[in-house]
PDB file of N, CA and C in Angstrom:
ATOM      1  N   UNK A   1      52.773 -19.500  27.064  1.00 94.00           N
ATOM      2  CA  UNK A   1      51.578 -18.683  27.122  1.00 94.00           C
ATOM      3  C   UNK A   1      50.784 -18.941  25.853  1.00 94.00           C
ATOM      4  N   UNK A   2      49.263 -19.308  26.066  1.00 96.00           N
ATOM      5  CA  UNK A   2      48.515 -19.287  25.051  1.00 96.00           C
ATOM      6  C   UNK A   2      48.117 -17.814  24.533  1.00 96.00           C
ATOM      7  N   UNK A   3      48.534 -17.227  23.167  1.00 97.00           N
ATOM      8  CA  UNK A   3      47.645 -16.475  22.585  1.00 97.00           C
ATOM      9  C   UNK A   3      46.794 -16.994  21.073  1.00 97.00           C
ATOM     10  N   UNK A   4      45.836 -16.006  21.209  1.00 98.00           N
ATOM     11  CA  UNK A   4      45.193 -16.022  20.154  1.00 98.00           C
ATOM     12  C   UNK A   4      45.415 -15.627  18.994  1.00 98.00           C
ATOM     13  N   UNK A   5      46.076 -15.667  18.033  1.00 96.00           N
ATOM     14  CA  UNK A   5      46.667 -14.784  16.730  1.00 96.00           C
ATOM     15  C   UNK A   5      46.156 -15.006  15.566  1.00 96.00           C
ATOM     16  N   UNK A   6      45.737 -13.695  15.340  1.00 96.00           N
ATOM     17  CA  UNK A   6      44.404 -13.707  14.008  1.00 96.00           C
ATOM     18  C   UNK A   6      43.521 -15.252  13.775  1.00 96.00           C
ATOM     19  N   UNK A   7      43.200 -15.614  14.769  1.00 97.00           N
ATOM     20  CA  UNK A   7      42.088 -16.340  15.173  1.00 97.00           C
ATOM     21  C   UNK A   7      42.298 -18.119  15.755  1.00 97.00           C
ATOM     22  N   UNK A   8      43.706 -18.141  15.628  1.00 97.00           N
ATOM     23  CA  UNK A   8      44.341 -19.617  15.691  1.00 97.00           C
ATOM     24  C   UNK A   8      45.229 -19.600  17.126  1.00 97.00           C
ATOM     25  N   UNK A   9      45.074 -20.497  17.787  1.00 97.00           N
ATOM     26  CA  UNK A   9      45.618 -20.404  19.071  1.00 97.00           C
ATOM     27  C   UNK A   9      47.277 -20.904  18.647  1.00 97.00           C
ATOM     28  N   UNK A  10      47.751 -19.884  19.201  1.00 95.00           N
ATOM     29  CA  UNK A  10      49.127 -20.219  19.553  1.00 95.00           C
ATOM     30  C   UNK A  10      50.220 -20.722  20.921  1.00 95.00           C
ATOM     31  N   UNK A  11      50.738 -20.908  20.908  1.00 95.00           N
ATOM     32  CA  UNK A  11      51.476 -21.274  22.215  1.00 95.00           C
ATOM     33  C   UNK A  11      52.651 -20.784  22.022  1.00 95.00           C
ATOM     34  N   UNK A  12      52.766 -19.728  22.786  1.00 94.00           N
ATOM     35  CA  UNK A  12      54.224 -18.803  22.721  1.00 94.00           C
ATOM     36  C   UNK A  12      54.964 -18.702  23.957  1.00 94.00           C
ATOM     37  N   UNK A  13      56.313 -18.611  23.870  1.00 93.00           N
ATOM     38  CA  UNK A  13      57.391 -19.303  24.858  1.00 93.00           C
ATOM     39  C   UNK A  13      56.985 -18.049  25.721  1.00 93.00           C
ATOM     40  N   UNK A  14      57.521 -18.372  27.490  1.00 89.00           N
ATOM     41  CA  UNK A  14      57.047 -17.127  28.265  1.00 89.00           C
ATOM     42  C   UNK A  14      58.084 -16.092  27.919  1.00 89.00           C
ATOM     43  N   UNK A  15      58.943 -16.333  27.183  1.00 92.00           N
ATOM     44  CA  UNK A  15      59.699 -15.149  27.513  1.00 92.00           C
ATOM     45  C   UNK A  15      59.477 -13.895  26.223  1.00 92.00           C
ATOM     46  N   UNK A  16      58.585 -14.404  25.524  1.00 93.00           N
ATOM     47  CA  UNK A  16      57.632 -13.160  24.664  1.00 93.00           C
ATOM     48  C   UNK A  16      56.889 -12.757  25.699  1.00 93.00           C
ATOM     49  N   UNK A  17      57.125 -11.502  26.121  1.00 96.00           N
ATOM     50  CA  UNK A  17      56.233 -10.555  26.787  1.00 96.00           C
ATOM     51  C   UNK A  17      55.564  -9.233  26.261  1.00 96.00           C
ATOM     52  N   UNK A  18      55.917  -8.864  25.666  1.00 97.00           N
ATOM     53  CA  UNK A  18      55.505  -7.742  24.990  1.00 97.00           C
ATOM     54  C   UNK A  18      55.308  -7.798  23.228  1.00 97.00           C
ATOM     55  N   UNK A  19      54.390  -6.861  22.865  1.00 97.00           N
ATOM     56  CA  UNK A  19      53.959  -6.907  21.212  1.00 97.00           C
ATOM     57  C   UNK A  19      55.465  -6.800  20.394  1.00 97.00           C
ATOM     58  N   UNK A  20      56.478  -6.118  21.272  1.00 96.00           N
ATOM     59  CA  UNK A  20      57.816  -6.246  20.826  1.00 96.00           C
ATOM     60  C   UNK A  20      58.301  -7.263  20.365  1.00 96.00           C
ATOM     61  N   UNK A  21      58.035  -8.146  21.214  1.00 95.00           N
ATOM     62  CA  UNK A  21      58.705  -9.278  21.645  1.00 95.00           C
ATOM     63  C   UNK A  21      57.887 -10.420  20.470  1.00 95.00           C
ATOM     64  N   UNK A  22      56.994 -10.391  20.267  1.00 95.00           N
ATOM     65  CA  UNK A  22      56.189 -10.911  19.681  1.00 95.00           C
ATOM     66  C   UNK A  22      56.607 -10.759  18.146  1.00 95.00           C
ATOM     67  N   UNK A  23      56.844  -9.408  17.728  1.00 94.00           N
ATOM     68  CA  UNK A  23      56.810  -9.229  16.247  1.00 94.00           C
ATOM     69  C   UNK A  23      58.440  -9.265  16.037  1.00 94.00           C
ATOM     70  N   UNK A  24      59.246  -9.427  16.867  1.00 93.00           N
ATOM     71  CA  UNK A  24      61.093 -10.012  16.353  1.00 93.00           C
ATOM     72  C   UNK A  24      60.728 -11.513  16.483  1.00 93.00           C
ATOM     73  N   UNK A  25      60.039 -11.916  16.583  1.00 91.00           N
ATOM     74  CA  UNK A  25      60.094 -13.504  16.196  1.00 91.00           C
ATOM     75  C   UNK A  25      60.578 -13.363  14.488  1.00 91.00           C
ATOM     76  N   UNK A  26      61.061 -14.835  14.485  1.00 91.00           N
ATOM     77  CA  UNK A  26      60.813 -14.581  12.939  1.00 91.00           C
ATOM     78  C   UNK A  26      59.820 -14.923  11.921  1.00 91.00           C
ATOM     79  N   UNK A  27      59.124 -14.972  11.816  1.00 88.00           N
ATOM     80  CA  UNK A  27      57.856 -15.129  10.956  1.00 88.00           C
ATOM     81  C   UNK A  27      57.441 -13.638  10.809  1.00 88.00           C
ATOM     82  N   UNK A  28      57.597 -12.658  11.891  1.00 87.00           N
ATOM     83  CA  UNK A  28      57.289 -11.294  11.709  1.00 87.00           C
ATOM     84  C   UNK A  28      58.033 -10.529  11.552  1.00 87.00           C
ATOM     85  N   UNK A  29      59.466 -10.649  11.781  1.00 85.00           N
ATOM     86  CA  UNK A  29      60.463  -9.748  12.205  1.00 85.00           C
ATOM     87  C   UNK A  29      60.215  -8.971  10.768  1.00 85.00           C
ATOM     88  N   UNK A  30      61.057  -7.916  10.712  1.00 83.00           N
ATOM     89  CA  UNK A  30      60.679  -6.900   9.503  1.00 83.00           C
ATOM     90  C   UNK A  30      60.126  -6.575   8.826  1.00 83.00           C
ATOM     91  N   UNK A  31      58.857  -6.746   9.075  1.00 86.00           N
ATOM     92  CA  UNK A  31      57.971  -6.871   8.278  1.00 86.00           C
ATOM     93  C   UNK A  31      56.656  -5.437   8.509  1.00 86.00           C
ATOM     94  N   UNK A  32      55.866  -4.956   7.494  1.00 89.00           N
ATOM     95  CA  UNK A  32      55.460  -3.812   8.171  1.00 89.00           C
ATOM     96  C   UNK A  32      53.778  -4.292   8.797  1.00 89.00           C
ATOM     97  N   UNK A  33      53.748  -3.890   9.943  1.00 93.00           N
ATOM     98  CA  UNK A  33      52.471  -4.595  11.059  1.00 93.00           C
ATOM     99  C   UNK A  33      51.662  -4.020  11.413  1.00 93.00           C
ATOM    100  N   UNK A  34      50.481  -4.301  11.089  1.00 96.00           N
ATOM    101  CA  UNK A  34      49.460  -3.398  11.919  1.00 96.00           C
ATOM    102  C   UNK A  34      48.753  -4.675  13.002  1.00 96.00           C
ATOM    103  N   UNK A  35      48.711  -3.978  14.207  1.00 97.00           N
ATOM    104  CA  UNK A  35      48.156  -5.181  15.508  1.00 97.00           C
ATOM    105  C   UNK A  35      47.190  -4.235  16.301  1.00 97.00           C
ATOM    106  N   UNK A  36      46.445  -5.372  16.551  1.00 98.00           N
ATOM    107  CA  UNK A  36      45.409  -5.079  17.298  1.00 98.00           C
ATOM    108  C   UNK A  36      44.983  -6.204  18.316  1.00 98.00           C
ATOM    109  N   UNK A  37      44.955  -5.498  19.334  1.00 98.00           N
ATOM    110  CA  UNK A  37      45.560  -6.196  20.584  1.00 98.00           C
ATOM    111  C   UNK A  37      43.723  -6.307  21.359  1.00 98.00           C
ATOM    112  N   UNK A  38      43.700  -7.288  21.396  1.00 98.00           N
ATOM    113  CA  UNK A  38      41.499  -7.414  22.471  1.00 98.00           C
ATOM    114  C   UNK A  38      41.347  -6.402  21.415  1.00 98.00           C
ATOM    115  N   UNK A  39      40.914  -5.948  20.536  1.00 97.00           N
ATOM    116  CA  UNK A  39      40.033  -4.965  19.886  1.00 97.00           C
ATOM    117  C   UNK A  39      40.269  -4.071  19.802  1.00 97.00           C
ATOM    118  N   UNK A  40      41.892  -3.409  20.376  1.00 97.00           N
ATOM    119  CA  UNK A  40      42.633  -2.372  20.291  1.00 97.00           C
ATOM    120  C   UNK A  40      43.472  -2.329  19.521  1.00 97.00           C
ATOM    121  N   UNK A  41      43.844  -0.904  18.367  1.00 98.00           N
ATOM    122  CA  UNK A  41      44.887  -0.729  17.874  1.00 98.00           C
ATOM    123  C   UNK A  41      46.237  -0.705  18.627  1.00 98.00           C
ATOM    124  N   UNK A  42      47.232  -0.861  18.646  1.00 98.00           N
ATOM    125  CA  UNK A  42      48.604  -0.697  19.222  1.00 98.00           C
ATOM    126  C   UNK A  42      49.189   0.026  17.874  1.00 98.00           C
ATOM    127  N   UNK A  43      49.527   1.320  18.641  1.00 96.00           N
ATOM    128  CA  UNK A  43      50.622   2.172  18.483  1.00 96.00           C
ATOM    129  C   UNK A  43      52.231   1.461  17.699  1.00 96.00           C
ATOM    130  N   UNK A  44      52.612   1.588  17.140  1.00 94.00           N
ATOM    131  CA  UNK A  44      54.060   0.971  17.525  1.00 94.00           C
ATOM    132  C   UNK A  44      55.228   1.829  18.424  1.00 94.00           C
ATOM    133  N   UNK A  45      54.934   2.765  18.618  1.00 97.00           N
ATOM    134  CA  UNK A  45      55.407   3.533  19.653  1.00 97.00           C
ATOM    135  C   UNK A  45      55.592   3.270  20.667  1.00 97.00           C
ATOM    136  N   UNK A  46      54.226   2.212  21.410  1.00 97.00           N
ATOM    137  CA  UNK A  46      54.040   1.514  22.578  1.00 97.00           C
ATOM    138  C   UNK A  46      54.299   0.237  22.405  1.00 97.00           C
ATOM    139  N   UNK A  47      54.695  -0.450  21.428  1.00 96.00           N
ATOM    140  CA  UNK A  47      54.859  -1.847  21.430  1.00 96.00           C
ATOM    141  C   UNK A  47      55.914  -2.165  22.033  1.00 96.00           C
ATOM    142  N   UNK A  48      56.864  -2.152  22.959  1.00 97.00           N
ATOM    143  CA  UNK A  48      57.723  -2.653  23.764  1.00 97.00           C
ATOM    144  C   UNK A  48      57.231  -2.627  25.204  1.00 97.00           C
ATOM    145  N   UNK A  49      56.044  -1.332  25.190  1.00 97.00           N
ATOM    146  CA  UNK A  49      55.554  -1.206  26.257  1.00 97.00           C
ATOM    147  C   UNK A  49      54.359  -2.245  26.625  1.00 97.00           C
ATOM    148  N   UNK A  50      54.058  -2.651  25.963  1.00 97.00           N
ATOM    149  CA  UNK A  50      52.793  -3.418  25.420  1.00 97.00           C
ATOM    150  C   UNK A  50      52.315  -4.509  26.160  1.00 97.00           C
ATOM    151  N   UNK A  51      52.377  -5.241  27.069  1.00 97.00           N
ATOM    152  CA  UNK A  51      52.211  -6.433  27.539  1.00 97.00           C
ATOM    153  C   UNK A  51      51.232  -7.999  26.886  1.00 97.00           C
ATOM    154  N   UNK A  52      51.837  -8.255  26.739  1.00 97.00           N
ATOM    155  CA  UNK A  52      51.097  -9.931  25.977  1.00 97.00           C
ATOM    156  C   UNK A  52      50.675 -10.336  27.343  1.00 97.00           C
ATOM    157  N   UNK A  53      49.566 -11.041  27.663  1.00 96.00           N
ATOM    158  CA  UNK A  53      48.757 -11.481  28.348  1.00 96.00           C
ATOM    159  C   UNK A  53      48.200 -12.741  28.076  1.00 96.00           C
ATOM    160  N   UNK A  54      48.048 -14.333  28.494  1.00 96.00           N
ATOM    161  CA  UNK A  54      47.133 -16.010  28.559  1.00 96.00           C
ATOM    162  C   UNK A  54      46.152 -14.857  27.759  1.00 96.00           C
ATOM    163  N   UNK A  55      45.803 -16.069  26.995  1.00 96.00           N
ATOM    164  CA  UNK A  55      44.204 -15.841  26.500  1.00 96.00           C
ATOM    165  C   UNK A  55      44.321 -14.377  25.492  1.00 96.00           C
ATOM    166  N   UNK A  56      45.602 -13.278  24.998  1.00 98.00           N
ATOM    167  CA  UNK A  56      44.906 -12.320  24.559  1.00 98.00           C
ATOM    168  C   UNK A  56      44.578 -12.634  23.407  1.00 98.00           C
ATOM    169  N   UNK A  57      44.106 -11.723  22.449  1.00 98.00           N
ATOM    170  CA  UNK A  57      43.331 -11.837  21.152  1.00 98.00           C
ATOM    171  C   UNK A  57      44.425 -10.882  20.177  1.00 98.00           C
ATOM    172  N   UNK A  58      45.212 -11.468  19.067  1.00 97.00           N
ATOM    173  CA  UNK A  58      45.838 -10.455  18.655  1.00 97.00           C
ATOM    174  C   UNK A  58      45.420 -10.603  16.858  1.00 97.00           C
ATOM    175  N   UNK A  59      45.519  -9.424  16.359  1.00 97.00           N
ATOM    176  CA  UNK A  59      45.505  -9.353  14.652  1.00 97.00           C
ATOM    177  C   UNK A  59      46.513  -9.056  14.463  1.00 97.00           C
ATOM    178  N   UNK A  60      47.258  -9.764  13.624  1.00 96.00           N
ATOM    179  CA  UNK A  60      48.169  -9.571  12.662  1.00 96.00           C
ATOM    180  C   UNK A  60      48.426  -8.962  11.718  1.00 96.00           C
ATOM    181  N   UNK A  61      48.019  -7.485  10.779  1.00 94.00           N
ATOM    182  CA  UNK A  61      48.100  -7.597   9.832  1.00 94.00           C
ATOM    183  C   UNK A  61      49.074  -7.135   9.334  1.00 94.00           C
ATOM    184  N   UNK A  62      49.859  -7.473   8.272  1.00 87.00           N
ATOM    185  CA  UNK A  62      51.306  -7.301   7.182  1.00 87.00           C
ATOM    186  C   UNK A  62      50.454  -7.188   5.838  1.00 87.00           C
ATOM    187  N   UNK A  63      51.190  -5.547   5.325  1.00 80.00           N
ATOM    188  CA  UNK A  63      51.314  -5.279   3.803  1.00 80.00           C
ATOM    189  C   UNK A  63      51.897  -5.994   2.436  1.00 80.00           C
ATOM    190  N   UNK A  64      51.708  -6.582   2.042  1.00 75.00           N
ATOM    191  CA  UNK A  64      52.047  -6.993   0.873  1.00 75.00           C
ATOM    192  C   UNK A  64      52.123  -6.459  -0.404  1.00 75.00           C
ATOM    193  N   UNK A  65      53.427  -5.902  -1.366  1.00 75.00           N
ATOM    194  CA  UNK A  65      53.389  -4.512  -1.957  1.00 75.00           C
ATOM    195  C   UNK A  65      52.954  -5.550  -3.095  1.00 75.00           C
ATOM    196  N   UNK A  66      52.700  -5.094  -4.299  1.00 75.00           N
ATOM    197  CA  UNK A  66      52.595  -5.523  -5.434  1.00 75.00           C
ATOM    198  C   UNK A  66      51.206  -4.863  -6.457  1.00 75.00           C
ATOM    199  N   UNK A  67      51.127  -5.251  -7.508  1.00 65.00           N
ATOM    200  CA  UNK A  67      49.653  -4.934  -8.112  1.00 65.00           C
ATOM    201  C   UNK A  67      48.453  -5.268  -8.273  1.00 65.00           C
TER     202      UNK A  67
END
């Protein structure tokens, strides 16, 4: 499945289906996330519920602590 992630097309295996599924990869796994899914915030509450969709549009963003 092609998505869009913070502006660079990706190609992600079908069996990422959900924003869940998406952020235990590892490049994201533990990490703290704010996503926004077509122009929508996502909850993380709902992120298992979440469906990844061809073509969606996702933001990435991760905190980085420091000064």
């Amino acid at each position: 499945m092609n998505l869009i992630i913070n502006g660079k097309t990706a190609d992600i295996e079908d069996s990422c289906r959900t924003v869940a599924d998406l952020l235990g990869r590892p490049e994201w796994e533990g990490r703290l996330i704010l996503v926004e899914l077509n122009g929508e915030i996502v909850g993380r509450d709902i992120y298992g519920d979440t469906q990844l969709n061809e073509g969606d549009r996702i933001e990435l963003v991760h905190f980085v602590g420091g000064g």
